Short mmCIF file of C-alpha atoms and ligand atoms in Angstrom, two decimals:
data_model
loop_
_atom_site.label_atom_id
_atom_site.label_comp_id
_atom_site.label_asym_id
_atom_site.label_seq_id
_atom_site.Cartn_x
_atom_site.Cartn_y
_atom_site.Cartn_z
CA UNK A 81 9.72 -18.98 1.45
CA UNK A 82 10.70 -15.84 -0.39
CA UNK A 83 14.22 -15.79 -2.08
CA UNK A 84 15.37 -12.46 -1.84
CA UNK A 85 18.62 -13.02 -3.75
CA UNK A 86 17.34 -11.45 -7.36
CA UNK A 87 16.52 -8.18 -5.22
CA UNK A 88 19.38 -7.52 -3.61
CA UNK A 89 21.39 -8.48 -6.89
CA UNK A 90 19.20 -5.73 -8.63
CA UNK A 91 19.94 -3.04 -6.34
CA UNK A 92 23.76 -3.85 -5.21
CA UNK A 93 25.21 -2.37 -7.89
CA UNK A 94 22.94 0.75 -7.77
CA UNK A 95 23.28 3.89 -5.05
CA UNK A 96 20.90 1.66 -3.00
CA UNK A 97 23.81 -0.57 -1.69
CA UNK A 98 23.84 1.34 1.81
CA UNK A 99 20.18 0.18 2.02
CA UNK A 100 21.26 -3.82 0.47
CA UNK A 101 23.09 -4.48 3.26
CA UNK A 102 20.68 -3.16 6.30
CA UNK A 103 17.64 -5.54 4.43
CA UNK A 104 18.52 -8.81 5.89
CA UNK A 105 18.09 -7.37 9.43
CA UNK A 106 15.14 -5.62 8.66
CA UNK A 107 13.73 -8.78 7.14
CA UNK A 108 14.77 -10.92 10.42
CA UNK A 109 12.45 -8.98 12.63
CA UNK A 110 9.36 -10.36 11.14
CA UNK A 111 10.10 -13.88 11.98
CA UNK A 112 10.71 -12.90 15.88
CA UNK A 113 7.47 -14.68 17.21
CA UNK A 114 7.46 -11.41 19.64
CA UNK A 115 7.60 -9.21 17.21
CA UNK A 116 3.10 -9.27 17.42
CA UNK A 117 0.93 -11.18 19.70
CA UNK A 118 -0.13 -12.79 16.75
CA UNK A 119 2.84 -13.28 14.58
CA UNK A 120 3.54 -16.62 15.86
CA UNK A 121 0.21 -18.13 14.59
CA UNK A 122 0.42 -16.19 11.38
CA UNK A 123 4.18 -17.65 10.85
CA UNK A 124 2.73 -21.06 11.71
CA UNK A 125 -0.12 -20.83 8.60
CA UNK A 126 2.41 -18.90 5.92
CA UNK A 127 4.94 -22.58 6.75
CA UNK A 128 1.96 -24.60 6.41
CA UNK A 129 0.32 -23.43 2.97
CA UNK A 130 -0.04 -25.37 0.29
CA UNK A 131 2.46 -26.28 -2.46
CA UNK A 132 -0.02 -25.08 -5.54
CA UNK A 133 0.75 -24.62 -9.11
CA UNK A 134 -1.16 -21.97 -10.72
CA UNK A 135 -2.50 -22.45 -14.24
CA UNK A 136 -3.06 -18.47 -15.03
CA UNK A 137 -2.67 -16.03 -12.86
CA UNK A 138 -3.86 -12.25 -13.93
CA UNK A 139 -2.61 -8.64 -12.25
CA UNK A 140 -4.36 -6.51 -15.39
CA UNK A 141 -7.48 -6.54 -13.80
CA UNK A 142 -9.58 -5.17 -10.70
CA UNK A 143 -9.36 -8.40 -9.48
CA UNK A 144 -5.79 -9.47 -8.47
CA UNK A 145 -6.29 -13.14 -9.84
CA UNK A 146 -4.08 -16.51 -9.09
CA UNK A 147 -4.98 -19.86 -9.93
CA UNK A 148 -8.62 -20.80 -10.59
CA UNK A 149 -10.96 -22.54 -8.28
CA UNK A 150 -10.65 -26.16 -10.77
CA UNK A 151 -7.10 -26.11 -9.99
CA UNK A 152 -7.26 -27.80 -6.37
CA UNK A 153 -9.79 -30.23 -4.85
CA UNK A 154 -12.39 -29.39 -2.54
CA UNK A 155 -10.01 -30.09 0.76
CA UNK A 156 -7.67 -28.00 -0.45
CA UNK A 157 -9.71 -25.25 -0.99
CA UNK A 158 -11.61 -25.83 2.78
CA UNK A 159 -8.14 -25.54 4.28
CA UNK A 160 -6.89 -22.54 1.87
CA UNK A 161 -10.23 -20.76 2.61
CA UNK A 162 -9.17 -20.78 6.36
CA UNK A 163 -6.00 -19.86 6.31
CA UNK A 164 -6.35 -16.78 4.46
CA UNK A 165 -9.39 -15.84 7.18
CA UNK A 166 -6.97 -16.00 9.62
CA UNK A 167 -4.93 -13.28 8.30
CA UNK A 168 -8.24 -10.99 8.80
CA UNK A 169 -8.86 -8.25 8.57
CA UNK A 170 -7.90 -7.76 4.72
CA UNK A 171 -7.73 -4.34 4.24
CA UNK A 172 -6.72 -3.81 0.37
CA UNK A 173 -7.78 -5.56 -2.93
CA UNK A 174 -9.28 -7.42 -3.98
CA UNK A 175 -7.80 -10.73 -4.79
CA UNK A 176 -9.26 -13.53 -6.11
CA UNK A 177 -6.98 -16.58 -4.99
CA UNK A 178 -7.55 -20.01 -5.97
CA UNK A 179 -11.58 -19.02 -6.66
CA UNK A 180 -11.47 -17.88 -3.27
CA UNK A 181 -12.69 -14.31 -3.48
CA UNK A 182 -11.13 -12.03 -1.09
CA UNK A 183 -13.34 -8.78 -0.80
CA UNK A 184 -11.69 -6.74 0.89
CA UNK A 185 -12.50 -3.04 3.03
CA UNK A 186 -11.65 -1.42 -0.07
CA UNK A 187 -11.79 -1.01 -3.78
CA UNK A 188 -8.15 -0.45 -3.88
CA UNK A 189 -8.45 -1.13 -8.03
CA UNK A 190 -10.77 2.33 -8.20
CA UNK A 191 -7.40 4.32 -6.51
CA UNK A 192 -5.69 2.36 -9.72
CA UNK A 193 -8.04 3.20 -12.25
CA UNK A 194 -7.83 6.86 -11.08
CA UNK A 195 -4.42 7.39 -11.69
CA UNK A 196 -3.18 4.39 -14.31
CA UNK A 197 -4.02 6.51 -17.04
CA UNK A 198 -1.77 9.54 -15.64
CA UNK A 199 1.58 7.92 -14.41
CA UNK A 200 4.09 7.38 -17.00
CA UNK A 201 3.86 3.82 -18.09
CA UNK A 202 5.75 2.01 -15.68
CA UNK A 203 7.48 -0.62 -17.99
CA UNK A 204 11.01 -1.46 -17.33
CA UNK A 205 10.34 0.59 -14.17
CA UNK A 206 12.32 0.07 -10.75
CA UNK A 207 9.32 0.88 -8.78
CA UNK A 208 8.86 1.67 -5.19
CA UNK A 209 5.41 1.76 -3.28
CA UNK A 210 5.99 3.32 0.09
CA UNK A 211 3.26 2.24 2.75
CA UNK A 212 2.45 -0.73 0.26
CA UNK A 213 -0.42 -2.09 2.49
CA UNK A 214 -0.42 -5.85 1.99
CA UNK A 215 0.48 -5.37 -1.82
CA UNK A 216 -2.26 -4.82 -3.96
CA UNK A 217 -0.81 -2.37 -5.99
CA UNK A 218 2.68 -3.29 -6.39
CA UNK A 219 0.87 -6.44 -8.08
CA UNK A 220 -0.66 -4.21 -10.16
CA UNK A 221 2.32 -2.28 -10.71
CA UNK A 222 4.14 -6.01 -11.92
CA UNK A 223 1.06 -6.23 -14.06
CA UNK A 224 2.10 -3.18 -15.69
CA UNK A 225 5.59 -3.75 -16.47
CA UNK A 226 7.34 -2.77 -13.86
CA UNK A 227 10.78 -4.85 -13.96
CA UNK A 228 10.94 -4.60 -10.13
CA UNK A 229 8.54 -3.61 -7.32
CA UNK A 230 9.69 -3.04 -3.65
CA UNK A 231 7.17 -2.17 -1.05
CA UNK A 232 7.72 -1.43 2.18
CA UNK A 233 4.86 -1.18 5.05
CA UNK A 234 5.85 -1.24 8.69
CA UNK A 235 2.79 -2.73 9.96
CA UNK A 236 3.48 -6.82 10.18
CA UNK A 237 -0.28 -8.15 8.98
CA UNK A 238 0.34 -6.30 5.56
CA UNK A 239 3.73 -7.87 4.98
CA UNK A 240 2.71 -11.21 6.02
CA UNK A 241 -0.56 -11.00 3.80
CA UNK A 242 1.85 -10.02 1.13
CA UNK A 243 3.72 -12.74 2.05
CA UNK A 244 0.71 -15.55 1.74
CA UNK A 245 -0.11 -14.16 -1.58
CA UNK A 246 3.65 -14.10 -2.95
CA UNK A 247 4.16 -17.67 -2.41
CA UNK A 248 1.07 -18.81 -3.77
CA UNK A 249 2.09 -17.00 -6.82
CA UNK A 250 5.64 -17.85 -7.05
CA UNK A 251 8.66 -15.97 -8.45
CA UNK A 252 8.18 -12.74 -9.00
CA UNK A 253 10.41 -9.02 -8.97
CA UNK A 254 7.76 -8.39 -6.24
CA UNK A 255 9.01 -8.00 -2.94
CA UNK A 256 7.21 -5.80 0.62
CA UNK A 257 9.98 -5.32 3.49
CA UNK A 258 9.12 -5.03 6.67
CA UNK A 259 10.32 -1.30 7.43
CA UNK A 260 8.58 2.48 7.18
CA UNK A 261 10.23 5.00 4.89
CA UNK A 262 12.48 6.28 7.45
CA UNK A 263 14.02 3.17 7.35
CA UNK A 264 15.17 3.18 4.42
CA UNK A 265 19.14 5.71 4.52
CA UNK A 266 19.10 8.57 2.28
CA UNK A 267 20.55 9.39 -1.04
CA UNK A 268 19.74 6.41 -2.16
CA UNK A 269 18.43 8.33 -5.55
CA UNK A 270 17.61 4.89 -7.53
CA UNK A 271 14.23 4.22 -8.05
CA UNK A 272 12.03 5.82 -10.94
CA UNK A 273 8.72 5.77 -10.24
CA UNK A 274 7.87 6.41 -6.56
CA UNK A 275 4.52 5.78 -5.13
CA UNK A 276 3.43 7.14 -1.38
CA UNK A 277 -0.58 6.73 -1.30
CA UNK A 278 -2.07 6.77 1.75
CA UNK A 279 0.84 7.79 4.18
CA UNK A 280 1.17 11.34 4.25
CA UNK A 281 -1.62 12.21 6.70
CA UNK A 282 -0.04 9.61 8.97
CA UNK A 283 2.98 11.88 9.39
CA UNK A 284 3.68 14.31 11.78
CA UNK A 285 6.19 15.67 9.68
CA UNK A 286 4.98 15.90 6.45
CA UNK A 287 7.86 17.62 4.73
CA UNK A 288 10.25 15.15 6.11
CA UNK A 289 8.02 12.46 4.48
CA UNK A 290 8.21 14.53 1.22
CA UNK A 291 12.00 15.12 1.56
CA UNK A 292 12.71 10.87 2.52
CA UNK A 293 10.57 10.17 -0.82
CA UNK A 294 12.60 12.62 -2.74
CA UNK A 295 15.90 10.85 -1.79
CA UNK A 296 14.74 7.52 -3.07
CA UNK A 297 14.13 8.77 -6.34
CA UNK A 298 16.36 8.92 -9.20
CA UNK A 299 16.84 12.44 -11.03
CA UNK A 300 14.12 13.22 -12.92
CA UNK A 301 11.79 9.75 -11.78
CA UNK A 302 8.19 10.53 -10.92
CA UNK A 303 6.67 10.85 -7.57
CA UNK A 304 2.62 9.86 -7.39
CA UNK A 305 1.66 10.79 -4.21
CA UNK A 306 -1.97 10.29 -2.61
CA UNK A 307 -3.21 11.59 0.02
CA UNK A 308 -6.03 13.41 2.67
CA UNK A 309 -6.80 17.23 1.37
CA UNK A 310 -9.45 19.81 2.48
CA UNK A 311 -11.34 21.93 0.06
CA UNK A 312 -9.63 25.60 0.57
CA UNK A 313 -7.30 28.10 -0.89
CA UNK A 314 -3.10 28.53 -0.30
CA UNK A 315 -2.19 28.00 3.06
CA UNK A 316 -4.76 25.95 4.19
CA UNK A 317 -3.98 22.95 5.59
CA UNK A 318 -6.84 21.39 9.17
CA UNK A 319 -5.03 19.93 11.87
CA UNK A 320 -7.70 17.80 13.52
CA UNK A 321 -7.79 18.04 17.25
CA UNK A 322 -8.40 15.07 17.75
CA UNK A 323 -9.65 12.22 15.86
CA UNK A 324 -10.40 11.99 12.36
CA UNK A 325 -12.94 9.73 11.01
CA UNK A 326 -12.11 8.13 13.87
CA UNK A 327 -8.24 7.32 12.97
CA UNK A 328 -6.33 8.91 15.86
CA UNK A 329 -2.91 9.61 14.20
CA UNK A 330 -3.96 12.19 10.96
CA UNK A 331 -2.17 15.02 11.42
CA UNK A 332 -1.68 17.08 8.23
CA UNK A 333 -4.87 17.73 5.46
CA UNK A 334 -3.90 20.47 3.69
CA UNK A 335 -5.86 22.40 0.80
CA UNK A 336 -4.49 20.87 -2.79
CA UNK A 337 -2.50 24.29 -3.07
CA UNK A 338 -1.00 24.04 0.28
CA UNK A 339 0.17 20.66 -0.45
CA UNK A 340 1.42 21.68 -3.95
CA UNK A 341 3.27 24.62 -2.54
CA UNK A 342 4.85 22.25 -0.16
CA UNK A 343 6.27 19.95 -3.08
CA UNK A 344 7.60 22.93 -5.00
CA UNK A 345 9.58 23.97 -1.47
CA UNK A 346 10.75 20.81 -1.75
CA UNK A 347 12.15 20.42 -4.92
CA UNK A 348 10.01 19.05 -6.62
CA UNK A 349 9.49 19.87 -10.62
CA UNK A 350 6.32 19.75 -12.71
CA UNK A 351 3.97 19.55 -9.45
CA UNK A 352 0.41 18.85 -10.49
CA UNK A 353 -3.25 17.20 -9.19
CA UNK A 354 -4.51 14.56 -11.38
CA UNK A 355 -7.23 13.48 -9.41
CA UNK A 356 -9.40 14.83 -6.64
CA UNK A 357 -12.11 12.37 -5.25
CA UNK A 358 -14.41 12.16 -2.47
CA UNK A 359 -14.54 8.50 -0.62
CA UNK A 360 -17.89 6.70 -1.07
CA UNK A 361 -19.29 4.06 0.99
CA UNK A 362 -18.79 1.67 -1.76
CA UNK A 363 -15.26 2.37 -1.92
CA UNK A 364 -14.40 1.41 1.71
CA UNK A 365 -16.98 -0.81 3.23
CA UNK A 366 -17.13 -3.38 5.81
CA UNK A 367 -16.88 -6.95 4.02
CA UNK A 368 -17.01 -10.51 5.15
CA UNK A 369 -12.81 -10.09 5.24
CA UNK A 370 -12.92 -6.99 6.93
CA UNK A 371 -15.52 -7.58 9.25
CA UNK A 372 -14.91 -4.31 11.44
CA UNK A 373 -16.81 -0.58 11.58
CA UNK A 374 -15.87 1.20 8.21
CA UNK A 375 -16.29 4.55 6.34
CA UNK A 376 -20.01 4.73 6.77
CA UNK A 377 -19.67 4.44 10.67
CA UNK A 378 -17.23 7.13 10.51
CA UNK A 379 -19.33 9.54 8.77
CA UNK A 380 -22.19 11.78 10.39
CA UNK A 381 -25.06 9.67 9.59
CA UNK A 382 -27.76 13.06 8.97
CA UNK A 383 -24.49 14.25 6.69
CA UNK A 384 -22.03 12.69 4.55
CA UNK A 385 -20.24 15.32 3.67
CA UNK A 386 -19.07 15.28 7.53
CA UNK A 387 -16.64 13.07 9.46
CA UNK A 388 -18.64 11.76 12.77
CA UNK A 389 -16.11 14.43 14.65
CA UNK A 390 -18.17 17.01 12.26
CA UNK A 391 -15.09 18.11 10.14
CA UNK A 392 -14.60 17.67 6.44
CA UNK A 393 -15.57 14.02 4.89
CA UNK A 394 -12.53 11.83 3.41
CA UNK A 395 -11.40 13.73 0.13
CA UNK A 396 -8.20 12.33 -1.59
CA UNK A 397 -6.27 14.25 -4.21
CA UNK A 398 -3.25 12.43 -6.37
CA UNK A 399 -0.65 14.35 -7.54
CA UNK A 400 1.79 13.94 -9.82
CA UNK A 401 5.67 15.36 -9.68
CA UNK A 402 8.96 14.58 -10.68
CA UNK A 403 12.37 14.61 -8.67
CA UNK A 404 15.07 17.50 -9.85
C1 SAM B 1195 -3.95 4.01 4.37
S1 SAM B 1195 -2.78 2.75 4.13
C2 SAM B 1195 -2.49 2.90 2.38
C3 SAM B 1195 -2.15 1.60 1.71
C4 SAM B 1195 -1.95 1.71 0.21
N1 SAM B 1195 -0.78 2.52 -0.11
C5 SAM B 1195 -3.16 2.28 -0.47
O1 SAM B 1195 -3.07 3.41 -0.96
O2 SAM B 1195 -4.18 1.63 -0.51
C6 SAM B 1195 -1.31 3.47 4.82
C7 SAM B 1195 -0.19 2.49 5.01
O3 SAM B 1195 1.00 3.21 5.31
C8 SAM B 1195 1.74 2.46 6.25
N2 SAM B 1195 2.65 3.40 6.91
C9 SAM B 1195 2.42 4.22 7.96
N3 SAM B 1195 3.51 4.93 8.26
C10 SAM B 1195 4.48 4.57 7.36
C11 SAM B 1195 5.82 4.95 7.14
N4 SAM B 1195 6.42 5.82 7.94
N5 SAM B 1195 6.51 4.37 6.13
C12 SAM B 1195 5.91 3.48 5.33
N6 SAM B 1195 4.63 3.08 5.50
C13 SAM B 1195 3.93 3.62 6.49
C14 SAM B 1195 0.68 1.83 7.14
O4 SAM B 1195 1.17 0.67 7.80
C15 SAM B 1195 -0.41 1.51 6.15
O5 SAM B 1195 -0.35 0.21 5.66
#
């Protein structure tokens, strides 16, 4: 099990007490078996994994890496192999765990390879990933010198994922709580680098999402925020109807000036787009772990520059901003 004793010791003394003291009751709801119709059998293979010793583990490259296949014996690795399928489907990566090779929907290393080059370096950084998915990056933010990484991600599959991969790699300043931003009480103004990738589409209220990630943030630490845009000039922004790409709940895409005008309303200093890219079929694909429809199925098939609803095609732009 997790010891969460060096993170709340890091953040006690810092203006993130308020936040300290709610974590062990945010953590508790995970291990109510009710919490998910499935949370019960997931509990039951994260208490049963195996005690393994790692003899290199590597977060510096595409390929989250711990342990090597000659480590265990062949019934461990039968037994391993199966209990991470039955955390499908795996979402982010990918991981390579034991020799097991977990290829996940998506390339989540091409998102880091996009903007590694553009954050400021993130060593000795208390780091916060916000919508964390099951962890990918916040391994590759450790990997990059971060001295402490806290994800959160509301949805339970992620955290437990995280969870089957943390133990397997043992003590680390990694940690993914169970909670969405909102969770987490403002002014809290501690952490330096901020990351939300992924999340702001999925809120109705996007400026409130901006203005929650601004109070985490210490003065002057650096937001690097992802997320859905539309080709288009100032005050552009598509509301889809209804579906997009088949996800039901994206509500904001605004044009990359829209969305830049909206940080600088916020507060936010030095505002600017690193990275604009259009997701490929490569990049989010269906996989033997992730065994559902993907992008391609939610594309018009005569038109890839189309969603299958007929509006714009996935197009993500990073920016880059720091907090006042
Ligand atoms: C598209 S995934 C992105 C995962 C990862 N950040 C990445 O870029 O690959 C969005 C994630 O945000 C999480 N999420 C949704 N609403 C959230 C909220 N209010 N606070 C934190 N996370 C949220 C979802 O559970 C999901 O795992």
């Amino acid at each position: 099990m997790i010891d969460y004793q060096p993170l709340y010791q890091a953040l006690i003394n810092t203006k993130a007490k308020p936040w300290v003291k709610l974590i062990p009751d945010q953590l508790e709801q995970i291990f109510s078996i009710n919490s998910h119709g499935n949370s019960a059998k997931w509990l039951d293979i994260i208490a049963k994994l195996p005690k393994l010793k790692a003899t290199t583990v590597n977060l510096n490259t595409g390929l989250v890496k711990i342990g090597n296949a000659t480590d265990i014996n062949q019934q461990t690795h039968d037994l391993l192999l199966e209990q991470l399928q039955g955390f499908h489907p795996w979402r982010k990566g990918p991981y390579n765990i034991f020799g097991i090779h977990i290829d996940t929907e998506w390339r989540s290393d091409w998102k880091w390879d996009r903007l590694e080059q553009h954050i400021s370096p993130l060593k000795n950084r208390l780091v916060l990933d916000v919508g964390c998915g099951n962890g990918y990056h916040c391994w590759r933010m450790l990997g990059a010198g971060a001295s402490m990484v806290v994800g959160v991600d509301p949805l339970l599959l992620n955290v437990l994922q995280f969870q089957v991969i943390r133990i397997l790699y043992g003590e680390a300043p990694v940690y993914v709580l169970p909670i969405g931003l909102e969770q987490i009480p403002d002014s809290i103004h501690t952490f330096d680098t901020v990351f939300s990738m992924g999340v702001l589409y999925h809120r109705r209220s996007p400026i409130d999402h901006l203005l929650a990630l601004k109070e985490c943030m210490r003065p002057g630490g650096e937001l690097v925020l992802e997320t859905l845009v539309i080709e288009g000039d100032k005050g552009e922004v598509l509301i889809p109807e209804g579906r997009y790409a088949k996800m039901r709940n994206v509500w904001f895409l605004p044009s990359c000036e829209t969305l830049l005008g909206w940080m600088r309303r916020c507060g936010f200093k030095n505002c600017r787009v690193i990275n604009i890219n259009k997701t490929s079929i490569e990049e989010q694909r269906t996989t033997e772990w992730m065994q559902f429809h993907s992008l391609k199925e939610f594309l018009d098939p005569e038109n890839l520059n189309l969603s299958c609803e007929g509006l714009p095609a996935p197009r993500r732009a990073i920016i880059i901003a720091n907090a006042p």
